[in-house]
Backbone as a ProteinNet text record, in pm:
[ID]
protein_1_A
[PRIMARY]
MCSRLGSSVSSAPISGLTKENLFNVGSFVSLQLRNSCSPLKGEVLAHDPATRFLILKIPSIKGHSQSDIHMINLSLVMDFHILTDPTNSSNGSAKDYLPPLPNLNVQKLENRLKDSVEKKKRLIMGYKDGVSIEGQTLFRAICKT
[TERTIARY]
97.1	-17.8	96.7	71.5	87.1	89.3	197.9	208.4	139.5	82.3	6.6	83.1	92.9	163.7	171.1	243.9	298.9	191.4	122.6	47.5	60.7	183.5	295	239.6	207.7	182.3	17.3	-9.2	-158.8	-168.9	-349.3	-364.8	-512.7	-553.4	-715.1	-729.3	-869.7	-922.6	-877.6	-855.1	-807.5	-911.8	-1050.5	-1167.5	-1221.6	-1208.5	-1225	-1133.8	-1028.9	-997.2	-1031.4	-1055.4	-1138.5	-987.5	-1123.3	-1017.3	-911.1	-992.6	-957.9	-838.4	-784.8	-664	-661.8	-597.8	-528	-359.3	-340.8	-130.4	-97.6	-3.6	41.2	230.8	261.9	394	481.7	599.9	655.2	671.7	488.8	494.2	573.2	601.7	626.4	511	541.1	383.2	408.5	367.5	384.6	262.7	240.9	112.2	171.6	-10.2	12.2	-57.3	-38.8	-128.5	-185.6	-284.2	-367.8	-337.2	-216.5	-100.5	44.2	32.6	135.9	182	262.8	263.9	375.1	456	559.7	460.3	494.8	450.7	548.4	516	606.9	585.9	735.5	691.3	844.6	778.1	863.4	775.9	883.2	837.8	724.1	609.3	499.9	563.9	580.4	646.3	524.1	417.3	261.8	166.5	30.5	-126.3	-178	-306.9	-396.4	-514.1	-592.8	-720.5	-839.6	-807.5	-888.5	-854.3	-798.8	-711.7	-739.2	-696.1	-625.4	-541.4	-454.9	-266.8	-191.8	-62	18.5	143.9	234.2	398.9	434.9	509.5	608.7	743.4	833	968.8	1053.3	1092.1	1148.4	1286.3	1377.9	1515.7	1548.3	1623.5	1657.1	1723	1667.2	1775.6	1888.4	1937.3	2051.8	2174.7	2103.2	2241.6	2117.5	2263.2	2244.6	2191.2	2268.8	2201.5	2158.5	2089.1	1924	1817.9	1735.3	1575.5	1559.8	1413.8	1331.2	1142.4	1060.3	940.5	857.8	760.8	636.8	528.3	445.4	290.1	210.5	137.9	67.1	-135.2	-185.9	-331.8	-403.1	-438.9	-486.4	-568.7	-630.5	-784.3	-725.3	-586.8	-504.6	-481.2	-466.2	-438.6	-508.3	-452.8	-552	-564.6	-487.5	-447.7	-327	-293.1	-188.5	-157.2	-61.5	-19.9	77.1	30.8	113.1	193.7	350.8	468.8	486.5	475.1	578.1	462.4	433.8	358.7	416	468.6	553.8	461.4	300.2	265.8	194.5	226.5	169	349	426.2	577.5	539.7	656.7	685.9	681.5	710.8	745	653.6	567.1	434.8	424.8	460.2	421.7	526.7	415.9	542.8	638	615.8	687.1	800.4	857.9	993.1	1086.9	1043	1053.6	1113.2	1046.8	1041.3	1198.3	1321.6	1437.9	1373.1	1450.5	1513.7	1461.8	1368.4	1365.2	1496.9	1604.1	1695.1	1657.3	1803.5	1746.1	1729.5	1655.5	1642	1748.2	1789.1	1874.3	1764	1674	1635.6	1676.1	1749.2	1816.9	1827.6	1852.9	1890.3	1715	1671.2	1463.8	1464.6	1463.4	1426.9	1488.6	1615.8	1662.9	1626.1	1604.1	1498.4	1382	1318.8	1200.6	1228.7	1305.4	1309.7	1383.8	1493.1	1480.5	1357	1355	1152.3	1077.6	1058	961.2	1040.5	1181	1236	1219.9	1214.2	1243	1060.4	1023.6	835.9	849.1	821.3	872.7	920.9	1037.7	1104.6	1045.6	965.6	950.1	786.5	695.1	590.2	606.3	752.8	756.7	755.4	785.5	762.8	642.8	508.7	387.7	294.1	393	340.6	243.8	123.4	76	108.5	126.3	236.5	328.2	319.8	434	404.7	466.3	401.9	428.3	349.8	340.1	516.7	588.5	719	824.6	779	856.5	857.1	693.9	708.1	771.3	782.7	876	1037.3	1062	1233.8	1241.4	1145.9	1189.5	1210.3	1127.2	1117.3	1272.7	1286.7	1403.5	1535.2	1526	1646	1679.6	1561.7	1550.1	1605.1	1562.2	1627.3	1769.2	1826.2	1978.7	2053.6
-98.4	24.1	102.4	197.5	371	442.2	536.1	629.3	713.7	772.4	895.4	1017	1173.9	1263.5	1318.7	1386.9	1417.4	1527.3	1538	1643.9	1718.4	1790.9	1947.7	1991.3	1945.3	2088	2070.5	2247.5	2193.6	2181.1	2129.9	2048.4	2117.5	2103.5	2102.3	1983.7	1947.3	1823	1878.3	1777.3	1785.9	1911.7	1807.1	1867.4	1984.2	1977.7	2177.7	2260.4	2229.7	2380.8	2438.6	2608.6	2655.9	2779.5	2892.1	3012.5	3102.1	3085.4	3109.4	3040	2911.5	2835	2756.3	2831.4	2767.4	2757.2	2648	2628.3	2782.7	2835.1	2956.7	2936.4	2968.2	2952.2	2977.6	2899.1	2915.3	2835.7	2809.2	2709	2585.9	2563.7	2410.4	2340.5	2228	2132	1993.1	1911.1	1754.4	1734	1616.4	1529.2	1372.3	1351.4	1224.3	1142.7	1037.5	1048.9	922.5	853.2	772.6	626.5	587.2	498.4	456.3	584.6	588.4	539.1	506.9	521.7	662.3	638.2	804.9	948.4	1046.7	1161.9	1236.9	1310.2	1423.1	1524.6	1590.6	1688.8	1759.8	1887.2	2012	2148.5	2182.2	2333.3	2380.6	2456.1	2458.1	2551.4	2486	2599.3	2627.4	2580.3	2633.2	2571.5	2610	2566.5	2612.3	2508.2	2578	2479.8	2588.7	2545.5	2451.6	2522.6	2489.1	2285.8	2293.5	2128.3	2086.9	2124.8	2075.5	1997.8	2072.8	2035.8	2110.2	2034.6	2130	2061.1	2166.7	2109.4	2152.2	2022.8	2028.9	2040.9	2077.2	2073.8	2000.2	1861.2	1810.7	1743	1769.8	1741.7	1596.8	1591.7	1509.5	1358.9	1261.4	1101.7	1173.4	1160.8	1146	1224.8	1371.5	1475.3	1592.4	1614	1720.1	1841.8	1891.6	1969.1	1985.9	1858.1	1837.2	1857	1860	1877.5	1812.4	1762.1	1685.8	1705	1726	1833.9	1662.4	1731.7	1677.1	1729.4	1681.2	1723.8	1648.7	1709	1605.5	1625.1	1553.2	1521.4	1549.7	1696.1	1684.2	1612.5	1506.7	1479.3	1347.7	1275.2	1144.6	1194.9	1295	1318.3	1302.6	1199.8	1193	1312.7	1348.6	1461.8	1561.6	1678.1	1799.1	1801.1	1858.3	2001.9	2077.6	2191.4	2327.3	2356.6	2271.2	2282.2	2463.6	2554.9	2673.4	2710.9	2866.7	2942.8	3123.3	3200.6	3243.1	3352.2	3339.1	3506.5	3524.6	3435.4	3417.7	3451.4	3489	3543.2	3619.6	3700.1	3835	3949.8	3898.9	4038	4068.5	3934.1	3972.9	3880.7	3893	3830.2	3746.9	3707.5	3553.6	3682.3	3738.2	3811.1	3844.1	3832.2	3872.9	3761.8	3602.1	3564	3485.2	3554.7	3518.9	3588.5	3527	3627	3754.2	3864.9	3935.7	3940	3985.3	3985.8	3986.2	3979.3	4024.4	4160.4	4286	4373.6	4317.5	4450.4	4461.3	4527.8	4494.5	4618.3	4660.5	4771.1	4811.1	4859.1	4959.5	4897.4	4862.4	4731.9	4617.5	4562.4	4551.1	4528.5	4633.2	4735.2	4873.5	4860.2	4795.7	4777.4	4664.8	4565.8	4435.6	4501.6	4580.9	4592.7	4697.5	4781.8	4851.4	4759.9	4663.5	4566.7	4525.3	4432.9	4404.8	4441.1	4523.4	4649	4650.4	4683.2	4726.4	4620	4507.6	4391.6	4358.6	4333.5	4356.7	4473.4	4609.5	4727.1	4604.1	4597.6	4517.3	4438.2	4333.6	4222	4280.9	4386.2	4470.3	4495.5	4573.4	4606.3	4507.4	4427.7	4311.7	4258.5	4333.2	4297	4424.7	4534	4628.4	4598.7	4681.2	4624.6	4649.8	4553.1	4553.6	4485.1	4406.9	4325.6	4163.2	4117.8	3960.1	3826.8	3743.4	3660.3	3597.9	3573.7	3542.7	3664	3748.4	3873.6	3865.3	3870.9	3837.8	3735.6	3638.3	3479.1	3547.7	3597	3645.2	3695	3815.9	3872.6	3861.6	3784.2	3671	3574.2	3539.3	3471.5	3557.8	3634.7	3742.6	3779.5	3851.9	3906	3836.4	3662.7	3549.8	3489.1	3532.5	3543.7	3656.7
-13.7	2.1	14	-53	-65.9	15.6	102.1	237.1	133.6	244.4	207	250.1	195	245.4	369	353.4	493.9	555.8	686.1	755.9	727.3	706.2	803.4	667.4	544.1	448.4	422.1	320.2	322.6	237	217.4	127.9	60.5	-89.1	-102.2	-175.9	-197.6	-262.6	-407.3	-485.7	-678.9	-697.4	-647.1	-726.1	-690.8	-602.6	-534	-569.9	-700.7	-754.7	-841.2	-883.9	-910.7	-897.6	-1008	-1002.2	-908	-852.5	-705.7	-590.9	-671.3	-555.6	-720.6	-836.7	-905	-866.6	-951.5	-924.7	-1014.4	-900.7	-963.9	-1033.1	-1108.7	-1180.6	-1053.9	-1039.4	-979.7	-833.1	-805.5	-626.3	-709.8	-545.6	-515.2	-478.6	-521.2	-526.8	-532.4	-459.8	-450.9	-475.3	-589.7	-617.5	-615.4	-584	-577.6	-735.1	-775.6	-911.3	-863.4	-955.8	-914	-916.6	-1029.2	-1004.6	-1010.7	-922.1	-864.2	-708.3	-671.7	-533.3	-467	-512.1	-517.5	-557.4	-471.3	-490.7	-562.8	-675.3	-737.4	-708.8	-686.2	-615.4	-711.6	-720.2	-808.9	-827.8	-906.3	-947.7	-1016.1	-1017.3	-1140.7	-1219.8	-1352.7	-1441.9	-1527.3	-1582	-1648	-1571.9	-1609.7	-1597.9	-1665.7	-1695.9	-1781.1	-1754.3	-1670.1	-1606.1	-1696.6	-1812	-1961.5	-1970.6	-1999.3	-2024.2	-1888.1	-1817.2	-1663	-1655.4	-1738.4	-1730.9	-1655.1	-1622.8	-1487.2	-1618.7	-1624.6	-1596.8	-1496.4	-1445.4	-1352	-1369.1	-1292.1	-1339.8	-1203.7	-1171.8	-1103	-1116.7	-1029.3	-1059	-1089.8	-1147.2	-1243	-1134.8	-1165.9	-1093.9	-1176.2	-1301	-1352.5	-1285.5	-1335.8	-1307.1	-1253.2	-1112.2	-1011.9	-1141.4	-1280.5	-1253.4	-1369.8	-1381.5	-1459.9	-1427.7	-1509	-1446.5	-1564.8	-1478.6	-1558.5	-1594.1	-1685.2	-1725.4	-1744.4	-1662.6	-1688.5	-1708.8	-1799.8	-1863.1	-1757.2	-1665.7	-1583.3	-1629.9	-1690.3	-1612.1	-1509.9	-1421.3	-1325.4	-1343.5	-1442.2	-1381.2	-1309.3	-1317	-1303	-1149.1	-1030.2	-958.7	-906.7	-762.9	-673	-521.8	-521.2	-434.2	-459.1	-379.4	-417.2	-279	-240	-142.2	-247.3	-171.4	-194.2	-108.1	-116.7	-46	28.3	-97.8	-81.7	-259.1	-167.7	-289.1	-297.5	-440	-358.3	-406	-439.9	-414.1	-302.6	-188.5	-68.3	21.3	-48.4	60	93.9	135.2	232.2	150.6	-15.1	-86.6	-179.7	-182.1	-303	-374.5	-491.7	-613.2	-690.2	-751.9	-814.5	-879.6	-949.9	-1073.3	-988.8	-880.7	-808.4	-849	-875.5	-940.6	-990.8	-1141.5	-1261.7	-1343.1	-1373.3	-1427.3	-1501.7	-1566.5	-1579.7	-1749.7	-1851.9	-2020.5	-1989.7	-2152	-2199.1	-2283.8	-2246.5	-2318.4	-2470.2	-2519	-2688.1	-2768.2	-2856.9	-2990.5	-3044.4	-3025.7	-3059.5	-3172.7	-3216.5	-3392.6	-3486.5	-3403.8	-3494.8	-3493.6	-3436.1	-3510.8	-3646	-3568.9	-3719.3	-3844.7	-3786.8	-3974.3	-4023.8	-3959.6	-4029	-4011.1	-3994.2	-4040	-4170.6	-4196.6	-4292.1	-4383.9	-4349.2	-4484.2	-4554.4	-4430.2	-4527.1	-4612.6	-4519.8	-4657.9	-4787.5	-4769.7	-4891.7	-4945.7	-4930.6	-5040.8	-5046.9	-4941.8	-5041.9	-5163	-5096.8	-5224.1	-5400.7	-5334	-5459.7	-5535.3	-5428.1	-5511	-5561.5	-5550.9	-5570.5	-5731.3	-5742.2	-5864.5	-6007.1	-5953.5	-6069.3	-6117.9	-5983.5	-6067.4	-6124.5	-6209.2	-6271.9	-6354.9	-6417.2	-6530	-6653.6	-6737.8	-6882.5	-6858.6	-6766	-6777	-6758	-6802	-6860.1	-6764.3	-6748.6	-6653.7	-6644	-6785.8	-6818.5	-6773	-6747.9	-6709.7	-6516.3	-6483.9	-6332.7	-6321.3	-6378	-6309	-6372.3	-6424.9	-6469	-6318.8	-6332.1	-6210.1	-6118.7	-6009.4	-5883	-5905.4	-5995.8	-5999.2	-5921.7	-6026.4	-6033.2	-5897.4	-5857.4	-5614.3	-5574.6	-5596.6	-5518.8	-5447.7	-5651	-5624.8	-5617
[MASK]
+++++++++++++++++++++++++++++++++++++++++++++++++++++++++++++++++++++++++++++++++++++++++++++++++++++++++++++++++++++++++++++++++++++++++++++++++

C-alpha cells in the first residue's frame, strides 16, 4: 500500500480547483497520481485550467544540475499539496521569481523591419501593369539570387 503525504503541508482536494486557488507559476507542489505510490514533487512551470494540465519541473535522478519536465493531466491526480507559493510570500508577487527579460537592440529591430519592407516593395515592382507572366517569373528568380 502507498504511504500518504505528510500532514505538515497545506492541502486541498483536487476536485476543489477553482479560479481562486489555481496552481501559481513558481509554486512548489507535491502531487499524488492514481497509478503511482510515490508523489511527484517539483516547481510549477505552467498551468492550463481549460485543459486541466500542469507542467512540472522535477529534479532529475541522473544529473544534479538537470531537471525533468513532466506534463501532468490533473484528472489523474488523487491528491496534491502546495509546499510553497511565491504569491503568499512576504515579497508579494510571483514576478519577483521570474528572470528578467533580456534587453532588446531596438536599432537592429528597426533595420530588420526596414530591410523587410524594402524587399517587399522590390517584389511588388515586378507585378506592375503591362509586365508579362514570363517577365514576372524572371524578375522573381533574379530577386532571389
